[in-house]
PDB file of C-alpha atoms in Angstrom:
ATOM      1  CA  ALA T   1      -0.114   0.070   0.012  1.00  0.00           C
ATOM      2  CA  SER T   2       1.047   3.524  -0.806  1.00  0.00           C
ATOM      3  CA  PRO T   3       2.004   5.756   2.287  1.00  0.00           C
ATOM      4  CA  VAL T   4       0.102   8.735   0.698  1.00  0.00           C
ATOM      5  CA  PRO T   5      -2.869   8.969  -1.704  1.00  0.00           C
ATOM      6  CA  THR T   6      -1.111   8.646  -4.897  1.00  0.00           C
ATOM      7  CA  PRO T   7      -2.198   7.319  -8.429  1.00  0.00           C
ATOM      8  CA  GLU T   8      -0.663   3.737  -8.530  1.00  0.00           C
ATOM      9  CA  GLY T   9       1.846   4.700  -6.013  1.00  0.00           C
ATOM     10  CA  ILE T  10       3.448   7.278  -8.095  1.00  0.00           C
ATOM     11  CA  VAL T  11       3.858  10.864  -7.155  1.00  0.00           C
ATOM     12  CA  ILE T  12       3.555  13.143 -10.323  1.00  0.00           C
ATOM     13  CA  ALA T  13       5.926  16.208  -9.916  1.00  0.00           C
ATOM     14  CA  THR T  14       6.219  19.290 -12.191  1.00  0.00           C
ATOM     15  CA  SER T  15       8.628  21.960 -12.678  1.00  0.00           C
ATOM     16  CA  GLY T  16       8.059  25.476 -14.259  1.00  0.00           C
ATOM     17  CA  ASN T  17       8.119  25.905 -17.991  1.00  0.00           C
ATOM     18  CA  PRO T  18       7.997  29.561 -18.204  1.00  0.00           C
ATOM     19  CA  GLY T  19       6.616  30.865 -21.666  1.00  0.00           C
ATOM     20  CA  GLY T  20       6.968  27.192 -22.976  1.00  0.00           C
ATOM     21  CA  GLY T  21      10.607  27.518 -23.175  1.00  0.00           C
ATOM     22  CA  GLY T  22      11.505  23.792 -22.799  1.00  0.00           C
ATOM     23  CA  LYS T  23      12.943  24.102 -19.493  1.00  0.00           C
ATOM     24  CA  GLY T  24      10.084  22.404 -17.753  1.00  0.00           C
ATOM     25  CA  ARG T  25       9.469  18.739 -17.069  1.00  0.00           C
ATOM     26  CA  VAL T  26       6.766  16.555 -15.552  1.00  0.00           C
ATOM     27  CA  ILE T  27       8.529  13.649 -13.547  1.00  0.00           C
ATOM     28  CA  ALA T  28       6.689  10.397 -12.163  1.00  0.00           C
ATOM     29  CA  VAL T  29       8.350   8.991  -8.965  1.00  0.00           C
ATOM     30  CA  ASN T  30       7.710   5.822  -7.502  1.00  0.00           C
ATOM     31  CA  THR T  31       6.720   5.956  -3.728  1.00  0.00           C
ATOM     32  CA  VAL T  32       6.547   2.317  -2.986  1.00  0.00           C
ATOM     33  CA  ASP T  33       9.678   0.769  -4.615  1.00  0.00           C
ATOM     34  CA  GLY T  34      13.306   1.588  -4.801  1.00  0.00           C
ATOM     35  CA  SER T  35      15.898   2.968  -2.568  1.00  0.00           C
ATOM     36  CA  GLY T  36      16.259   6.274  -0.779  1.00  0.00           C
ATOM     37  CA  ASP T  37      17.856   7.522  -3.850  1.00  0.00           C
ATOM     38  CA  LEU T  38      15.335   9.623  -5.881  1.00  0.00           C
ATOM     39  CA  SER T  39      16.943   8.961  -9.180  1.00  0.00           C
ATOM     40  CA  SER T  40      16.343   5.207  -8.768  1.00  0.00           C
ATOM     41  CA  ARG T  41      12.649   5.890  -8.202  1.00  0.00           C
ATOM     42  CA  LYS T  42      12.102   7.842 -11.527  1.00  0.00           C
ATOM     43  CA  VAL T  43       9.478   5.977 -13.493  1.00  0.00           C
ATOM     44  CA  TRP T  44       9.164   8.303 -16.397  1.00  0.00           C
ATOM     45  CA  THR T  45       9.453  11.865 -17.558  1.00  0.00           C
ATOM     46  CA  GLN T  46       7.537  14.103 -19.915  1.00  0.00           C
ATOM     47  CA  PRO T  47       9.596  17.163 -21.195  1.00  0.00           C
ATOM     48  CA  LYS T  48       7.221  18.220 -24.010  1.00  0.00           C
ATOM     49  CA  SER T  49       4.108  20.407 -23.497  1.00  0.00           C
ATOM     50  CA  SER T  50       4.677  20.579 -19.841  1.00  0.00           C
ATOM     51  CA  PRO T  51       2.822  23.093 -17.712  1.00  0.00           C
ATOM     52  CA  ASP T  52       4.385  26.164 -16.252  1.00  0.00           C
ATOM     53  CA  SER T  53       1.602  26.970 -13.378  1.00  0.00           C
ATOM     54  CA  SER T  54      -1.019  24.414 -13.935  1.00  0.00           C
ATOM     55  CA  THR T  55      -1.105  21.280 -12.088  1.00  0.00           C
ATOM     56  CA  PRO T  56      -1.899  18.040 -13.870  1.00  0.00           C
ATOM     57  CA  VAL T  57      -4.788  15.843 -12.722  1.00  0.00           C
ATOM     58  CA  ALA T  58      -4.822  11.971 -12.509  1.00  0.00           C
ATOM     59  CA  LEU T  59      -7.858   9.683 -13.121  1.00  0.00           C
ATOM     60  CA  ASN T  60      -8.784   6.372 -14.518  1.00  0.00           C
ATOM     61  CA  GLY T  61      -4.780   5.341 -14.601  1.00  0.00           C
ATOM     62  CA  LEU T  62      -4.199   8.621 -16.719  1.00  0.00           C
ATOM     63  CA  VAL T  63      -2.276  11.849 -16.234  1.00  0.00           C
ATOM     64  CA  PHE T  64      -3.762  14.899 -17.876  1.00  0.00           C
ATOM     65  CA  MET T  65      -1.750  18.260 -18.188  1.00  0.00           C
ATOM     66  CA  THR T  66      -1.795  21.351 -20.184  1.00  0.00           C
ATOM     67  CA  ALA T  67       0.890  23.727 -21.103  1.00  0.00           C
ATOM     68  CA  ASP T  68       0.386  27.406 -20.886  1.00  0.00           C
ATOM     69  CA  ASN T  69      -0.289  27.429 -24.628  1.00  0.00           C
ATOM     70  CA  GLY T  70      -3.160  25.020 -24.398  1.00  0.00           C
ATOM     71  CA  VAL T  71      -1.558  21.926 -25.607  1.00  0.00           C
ATOM     72  CA  VAL T  72      -3.051  19.140 -23.547  1.00  0.00           C
ATOM     73  CA  THR T  73      -1.033  15.873 -23.171  1.00  0.00           C
ATOM     74  CA  CYS T  74      -2.528  12.659 -21.664  1.00  0.00           C
ATOM     75  CA  VAL T  75      -0.185   9.904 -20.365  1.00  0.00           C
ATOM     76  CA  GLU T  76      -0.474   6.685 -18.646  1.00  0.00           C
ATOM     77  CA  VAL T  77       0.358   6.955 -15.093  1.00  0.00           C
ATOM     78  CA  LYS T  78       2.415   3.671 -14.766  1.00  0.00           C
ATOM     79  CA  THR T  79       4.523   4.265 -17.924  1.00  0.00           C
ATOM     80  CA  GLY T  80       4.350   7.790 -19.347  1.00  0.00           C
ATOM     81  CA  ASP T  81       3.310   6.658 -22.609  1.00  0.00           C
ATOM     82  CA  VAL T  82       1.530   9.372 -24.503  1.00  0.00           C
ATOM     83  CA  LYS T  83      -2.095   8.533 -25.208  1.00  0.00           C
ATOM     84  CA  PHE T  84      -2.951  11.775 -27.071  1.00  0.00           C
ATOM     85  CA  THR T  85      -1.658  15.526 -27.386  1.00  0.00           C
ATOM     86  CA  LYS T  86      -4.096  17.994 -28.905  1.00  0.00           C
ATOM     87  CA  ARG T  87      -4.253  21.961 -28.751  1.00  0.00           C
ATOM     88  CA  LEU T  88      -7.358  23.489 -27.343  1.00  0.00           C
ATOM     89  CA  SER T  89      -8.891  26.437 -29.081  1.00  0.00           C
ATOM     90  CA  LYS T  90      -8.111  29.341 -26.852  1.00  0.00           C
ATOM     91  CA  GLY T  91      -5.612  29.866 -23.961  1.00  0.00           C
ATOM     92  CA  PRO T  92      -3.602  30.769 -22.162  1.00  0.00           C
ATOM     93  CA  TYR T  93      -4.035  28.016 -19.519  1.00  0.00           C
ATOM     94  CA  HIS T  94      -2.791  28.819 -16.037  1.00  0.00           C
ATOM     95  CA  ALA T  95      -5.590  27.177 -13.761  1.00  0.00           C
ATOM     96  CA  SER T  96      -4.923  23.696 -12.563  1.00  0.00           C
ATOM     97  CA  LEU T  97      -7.093  20.840 -14.167  1.00  0.00           C
ATOM     98  CA  VAL T  98      -9.799  19.344 -12.181  1.00  0.00           C
ATOM     99  CA  ALA T  99     -11.706  16.069 -12.596  1.00  0.00           C
ATOM    100  CA  GLY T 100     -15.434  15.352 -11.639  1.00  0.00           C
ATOM    101  CA  ASP T 101     -17.988  12.884 -13.201  1.00  0.00           C
ATOM    102  CA  ASN T 102     -15.536  11.205 -15.192  1.00  0.00           C
ATOM    103  CA  LYS T 103     -14.665  14.348 -16.927  1.00  0.00           C
ATOM    104  CA  ILE T 104     -11.545  16.444 -17.001  1.00  0.00           C
ATOM    105  CA  TYR T 105     -12.208  20.413 -16.822  1.00  0.00           C
ATOM    106  CA  LEU T 106      -9.712  22.961 -18.187  1.00  0.00           C
ATOM    107  CA  GLN T 107     -10.223  26.643 -17.580  1.00  0.00           C
ATOM    108  CA  SER T 108      -8.341  29.138 -19.819  1.00  0.00           C
ATOM    109  CA  SER T 109      -7.373  32.512 -18.433  1.00  0.00           C
ATOM    110  CA  THR T 110      -9.750  34.063 -21.140  1.00  0.00           C
ATOM    111  CA  GLY T 111     -12.737  32.420 -19.901  1.00  0.00           C
ATOM    112  CA  THR T 112     -13.160  29.165 -22.044  1.00  0.00           C
ATOM    113  CA  CYS T 113     -13.720  26.090 -20.111  1.00  0.00           C
ATOM    114  CA  THR T 114     -13.107  22.934 -22.103  1.00  0.00           C
ATOM    115  CA  VAL T 115     -14.446  19.513 -20.729  1.00  0.00           C
ATOM    116  CA  LEU T 116     -12.702  16.646 -21.855  1.00  0.00           C
ATOM    117  CA  GLN T 117     -13.636  12.880 -21.655  1.00  0.00           C
ATOM    118  CA  ALA T 118     -11.397  11.375 -18.971  1.00  0.00           C
ATOM    119  CA  ASP T 119     -10.004   8.493 -21.129  1.00  0.00           C
ATOM    120  CA  ASP T 120      -7.386   8.018 -23.710  1.00  0.00           C
ATOM    121  CA  THR T 121      -9.075   9.545 -26.610  1.00  0.00           C
ATOM    122  CA  GLY T 122      -9.582  13.210 -24.892  1.00  0.00           C
ATOM    123  CA  LYS T 123     -12.830  13.687 -26.790  1.00  0.00           C
ATOM    124  CA  VAL T 124     -13.962  17.273 -26.146  1.00  0.00           C
ATOM    125  CA  LEU T 125     -17.527  17.103 -24.735  1.00  0.00           C
ATOM    126  CA  ALA T 126     -17.961  20.870 -24.300  1.00  0.00           C
ATOM    127  CA  GLU T 127     -16.458  24.163 -24.683  1.00  0.00           C
ATOM    128  CA  ASN T 128     -18.058  27.057 -22.929  1.00  0.00           C
ATOM    129  CA  THR T 129     -17.066  30.828 -22.601  1.00  0.00           C
ATOM    130  CA  LEU T 130     -17.715  33.217 -19.798  1.00  0.00           C
ATOM    131  CA  PRO T 131     -16.703  36.766 -19.546  1.00  0.00           C
ATOM    132  CA  GLY T 132     -13.675  37.768 -17.445  1.00  0.00           C
ATOM    133  CA  GLN T 133     -10.099  36.778 -16.579  1.00  0.00           C
ATOM    134  CA  PHE T 134      -9.728  33.408 -14.867  1.00  0.00           C
ATOM    135  CA  TYR T 135      -6.539  32.335 -13.213  1.00  0.00           C
ATOM    136  CA  ALA T 136      -8.075  30.331 -10.279  1.00  0.00           C
ATOM    137  CA  THR T 137      -8.479  26.483 -10.420  1.00  0.00           C
ATOM    138  CA  PRO T 138     -12.252  25.580 -10.792  1.00  0.00           C
ATOM    139  CA  ALA T 139     -13.807  23.921  -7.724  1.00  0.00           C
ATOM    140  CA  ILE T 140     -16.535  21.192  -7.839  1.00  0.00           C
ATOM    141  CA  SER T 141     -18.747  20.229  -4.932  1.00  0.00           C
ATOM    142  CA  ASP T 142     -22.251  18.488  -5.026  1.00  0.00           C
ATOM    143  CA  GLY T 143     -22.752  18.573  -8.879  1.00  0.00           C
ATOM    144  CA  VAL T 144     -21.831  22.296  -9.024  1.00  0.00           C
ATOM    145  CA  ILE T 145     -18.687  23.688 -10.606  1.00  0.00           C
ATOM    146  CA  PHE T 146     -17.304  27.146  -9.275  1.00  0.00           C
ATOM    147  CA  LEU T 147     -15.384  29.355 -11.743  1.00  0.00           C
ATOM    148  CA  ARG T 148     -13.611  32.560 -10.261  1.00  0.00           C
ATOM    149  CA  ALA T 149     -12.823  35.422 -12.579  1.00  0.00           C
ATOM    150  CA  TYR T 150     -11.257  38.561 -11.139  1.00  0.00           C
ATOM    151  CA  GLU T 151     -14.692  40.284 -11.492  1.00  0.00           C
ATOM    152  CA  ARG T 152     -17.222  37.563 -10.176  1.00  0.00           C
ATOM    153  CA  ILE T 153     -17.735  33.886  -9.162  1.00  0.00           C
ATOM    154  CA  PHE T 154     -19.800  31.693 -11.531  1.00  0.00           C
ATOM    155  CA  ALA T 155     -21.647  28.662 -10.027  1.00  0.00           C
ATOM    156  CA  ILE T 156     -22.933  26.322 -12.836  1.00  0.00           C
ATOM    157  CA  ALA T 157     -25.192  23.275 -12.162  1.00  0.00           C
ATOM    158  CA  GLN T 158     -27.705  21.169 -14.134  1.00  0.00           C
TER     159      GLN T 158
END
C-alpha cells in the first residue's frame, strides 16, 4: 500500500516551464519501490508540452496536463506513454485541471472552459466561454462547478 494517496503509488511532480521555453518537465516518481535515492525511483519523465503553472490531474490510470499555450497531453500513470496530445482552441491556461463525473475540466484565463472525456481519447465534450479573466482553479462540489474570474464567481449546475 502507498503511504500517501497517489495514483498507482506514483507521485507526479512538475517543474516550471515559463513561456513554454522547454525548461519544464513532468516527472513520475515511485513512492513504493526503490532505494532512498530519488533517481532510482524515477518512473518516467515528460519534457514536451509541460505546464508552467497548471497542475496536472490523474484519473482512471491517466495523467492529464496542459501547457500554458493550451496543448493538452495525456499519459499513462504507470508508464508515461503518451495517449494523446491536442491543442485546445483558446488559451493561455494557468489554472490547474480538475476532474469530476469522469470528465476533465480545463479553464483558460480568457474564459473558455473545455470539458474532456477522462479517457485515452480526450474527446472534447463541451466548450463554454464566460466573460472575465480566470486564473483560479475551478472547484467542484455537489454537482456544482465554481469558476472564479477577477470580477465575479460563477456557479454552474444542471
